[in-house]
Amino acid sequence: MIRLAVFDLDGTLVDSRLDLCLAVNHALRALGLPERSLEEVSSFVGEGAALLVERAVAPRVELREAALAAWWEHYQVHLLDHTVLYPGLRELLAALPFPLAVHTNKPGRLARRILEGLGVAERFVEVLGGDEAPRKPSPEGTRALLARRGVAPAEAVLVGDSLVDLALARAVPLRFVAVGWGLVAPERLAAAGAPSPARSAAELAAALGAA
């Protein structure tokens, strides 16, 4: 029986790739560096804003802090220009019969602004950001979240799209449900031992026992 489902954000609930890419390229232009493609930036996402920007400026790591400041300047204004929920997820979130939470490596205040802007924030009992607990795949944040809710790991499930999420689920440990529409190819998830990913909201509902 599921008493709490914990969702990743970017690549799982929301497609934020274009807004993240535009913010990265704003920062790169500000520093006179070449822009990155959408595919490149997408591959950098998943371990927090600082690592995203560090990977984008590589090998010029000495520019990381200046680039991060420029990224913040742009992203906090434009984080909802193109970001959307993945198809069918609004309806799925409304229909799931148990409490939901978000644990993301994105800064918490930005994650909450996105969920509020997309009209689904009230569906989550808690949103935990990467600046509010040790970043995933450290299990500390998720374990603390579960403890605050009085939920044992065996009564929870983690829904995510990445190898970071898979590693987190193993570290807690708790059941992992993978989605196949996110930032990591389903083949990479499978090669790492993840269960067969859900490829639609309907398949995710079935994996969560709510179809």
XYZ file of C-alpha atoms in Angstrom:
211
model
C 0.000 0.000 0.000
C 1.378 3.420 -1.004
C 1.069 6.096 1.671
C 3.259 8.678 -0.096
C 4.558 9.073 -3.655
C 7.654 11.257 -4.005
C 8.181 12.753 -7.467
C 11.250 14.220 -9.113
C 10.491 17.489 -10.928
C 12.524 18.217 -14.083
C 12.100 15.419 -16.603
C 9.461 13.662 -14.491
C 6.638 16.106 -13.795
C 7.673 19.033 -15.983
C 9.432 19.559 -19.289
C 11.664 22.504 -18.395
C 14.448 21.887 -20.895
C 13.960 24.937 -23.087
C 13.772 27.423 -20.208
C 16.872 25.899 -18.610
C 18.711 26.007 -21.934
C 17.775 29.633 -22.599
C 19.003 30.629 -19.129
C 22.277 28.753 -19.619
C 22.863 30.398 -22.971
C 22.055 33.830 -21.520
C 24.809 33.233 -18.976
C 27.258 31.947 -21.584
C 26.652 34.949 -23.839
C 27.164 37.313 -20.893
C 30.615 35.806 -20.390
C 31.540 35.643 -24.062
C 31.379 31.844 -24.199
C 29.847 29.766 -27.009
C 26.251 28.700 -26.544
C 25.205 25.111 -25.880
C 22.571 23.068 -27.717
C 19.314 21.973 -26.112
C 20.583 18.387 -26.117
C 23.804 19.375 -24.353
C 22.045 21.383 -21.666
C 19.486 18.612 -21.140
C 22.332 16.195 -20.449
C 23.677 18.555 -17.757
C 20.390 18.699 -15.799
C 19.595 16.691 -12.694
C 22.124 17.515 -9.992
C 21.302 21.121 -9.189
C 21.809 24.567 -10.676
C 25.476 24.916 -9.701
C 26.509 21.695 -11.444
C 24.330 22.540 -14.451
C 26.166 25.826 -14.925
C 29.577 24.319 -14.115
C 29.091 21.734 -16.847
C 27.943 24.408 -19.290
C 31.025 26.607 -18.814
C 33.515 23.719 -18.845
C 36.441 23.805 -19.219
C 36.312 27.447 -18.010
C 35.428 26.482 -14.446
C 36.907 29.733 -13.117
C 33.831 31.441 -14.622
C 31.375 29.228 -12.758
C 30.292 31.745 -10.104
C 29.807 34.596 -12.568
C 27.905 32.281 -14.885
C 25.711 31.022 -12.050
C 24.818 34.595 -11.081
C 23.842 35.373 -14.681
C 21.873 32.113 -14.902
C 19.908 32.985 -11.760
C 19.192 36.487 -13.056
C 17.585 35.092 -16.192
C 16.010 31.860 -14.970
C 14.102 33.259 -12.005
C 12.308 35.644 -14.370
C 11.731 33.213 -17.252
C 11.293 29.818 -15.581
C 7.701 29.477 -16.773
C 8.055 30.857 -20.298
C 8.015 27.394 -21.892
C 7.877 24.916 -18.995
C 4.839 22.612 -18.978
C 3.578 19.493 -17.264
C 4.106 16.368 -19.317
C 0.954 15.103 -21.120
C -1.672 13.586 -18.867
C 0.098 14.386 -15.621
C -2.282 17.120 -14.484
C -5.137 14.619 -14.586
C -3.018 11.888 -12.998
C -1.943 14.106 -10.097
C -5.568 14.987 -9.431
C -6.632 11.340 -9.491
C -3.972 9.639 -7.375
C -5.557 8.477 -4.100
C -2.583 9.074 -1.782
C -0.472 12.074 -0.718
C 2.260 13.344 -3.033
C 5.558 15.157 -2.498
C 8.364 16.506 -4.672
C 12.088 16.027 -4.050
C 14.192 17.827 -6.619
C 17.763 19.036 -6.943
C 16.386 22.335 -8.291
C 16.437 25.149 -5.701
C 13.297 24.812 -3.605
C 11.834 28.272 -4.155
C 12.110 27.864 -7.921
C 10.496 24.415 -7.776
C 7.578 25.799 -5.771
C 7.153 28.723 -8.169
C 6.950 26.322 -11.109
C 4.356 24.112 -9.424
C 2.352 27.173 -8.373
C 2.564 28.659 -11.848
C 1.335 25.418 -13.384
C -1.551 25.236 -10.921
C -0.630 22.000 -9.149
C 1.259 23.147 -6.038
C -1.650 22.400 -3.714
C -1.511 18.723 -4.692
C 1.835 18.251 -2.893
C 2.151 17.987 0.869
C 5.810 19.019 0.650
C 8.306 20.268 -1.938
C 11.950 19.707 -1.020
C 14.653 21.472 -3.034
C 18.309 20.741 -3.585
C 19.306 23.740 -1.452
C 17.151 22.546 1.458
C 18.704 19.114 1.995
C 21.757 17.219 0.732
C 21.356 16.860 -3.017
C 20.146 13.601 -4.490
C 21.318 10.840 -4.627
C 22.071 11.385 -0.938
C 19.189 9.636 0.849
C 19.120 12.087 3.761
C 16.544 14.475 2.321
C 14.089 11.783 1.287
C 14.506 9.913 4.565
C 13.797 13.121 6.497
C 10.785 13.887 4.299
C 9.342 10.430 4.967
C 9.986 10.790 8.697
C 8.188 14.155 8.794
C 5.181 12.500 7.181
C 5.291 9.426 9.388
C 5.742 7.147 6.392
C 8.071 4.149 6.333
C 10.176 3.630 3.183
C 8.278 0.397 2.509
C 5.068 2.467 2.300
C 6.476 4.990 -0.189
C 7.482 5.115 -3.834
C 9.879 7.360 -5.749
C 8.958 8.411 -9.296
C 11.819 9.696 -11.422
C 13.488 9.802 -14.807
C 17.203 9.654 -14.061
C 20.105 7.583 -12.815
C 20.313 10.001 -9.873
C 16.743 9.091 -8.916
C 17.485 5.387 -9.284
C 20.534 5.731 -7.045
C 18.470 7.650 -4.495
C 15.787 4.958 -4.394
C 18.450 2.305 -3.809
C 20.092 4.368 -1.072
C 16.934 5.071 0.972
C 15.860 2.283 0.043
C 12.378 2.480 -1.435
C 10.553 1.322 -4.542
C 11.464 3.147 -7.753
C 9.058 3.793 -10.623
C 10.808 5.093 -13.730
C 9.294 7.292 -16.429
C 10.511 7.081 -19.992
C 9.767 10.600 -21.238
C 12.416 12.500 -19.296
C 16.048 13.541 -19.555
C 17.578 10.049 -19.529
C 16.910 7.555 -22.321
C 14.908 4.513 -21.178
C 17.693 2.287 -22.471
C 20.181 3.869 -20.046
C 17.770 3.388 -17.157
C 17.241 -0.260 -18.121
C 20.988 -0.842 -18.431
C 21.392 0.450 -14.879
C 18.802 -2.007 -13.617
C 15.761 0.245 -13.398
C 12.341 -1.320 -13.859
C 10.713 -0.938 -17.262
C 9.743 2.746 -17.443
C 6.232 4.062 -17.826
C 5.890 5.674 -21.243
C 2.591 7.508 -20.664
C 0.546 8.905 -17.815
C -1.741 5.890 -18.105
C 1.205 3.498 -17.710
C 2.421 5.501 -14.713
C -1.022 5.269 -13.146
C -0.945 1.510 -13.604
C 2.547 1.261 -12.081
C 1.264 3.178 -9.055
C -1.748 0.914 -8.765
C -4.157 3.707 -9.629
C -5.250 2.750 -13.143
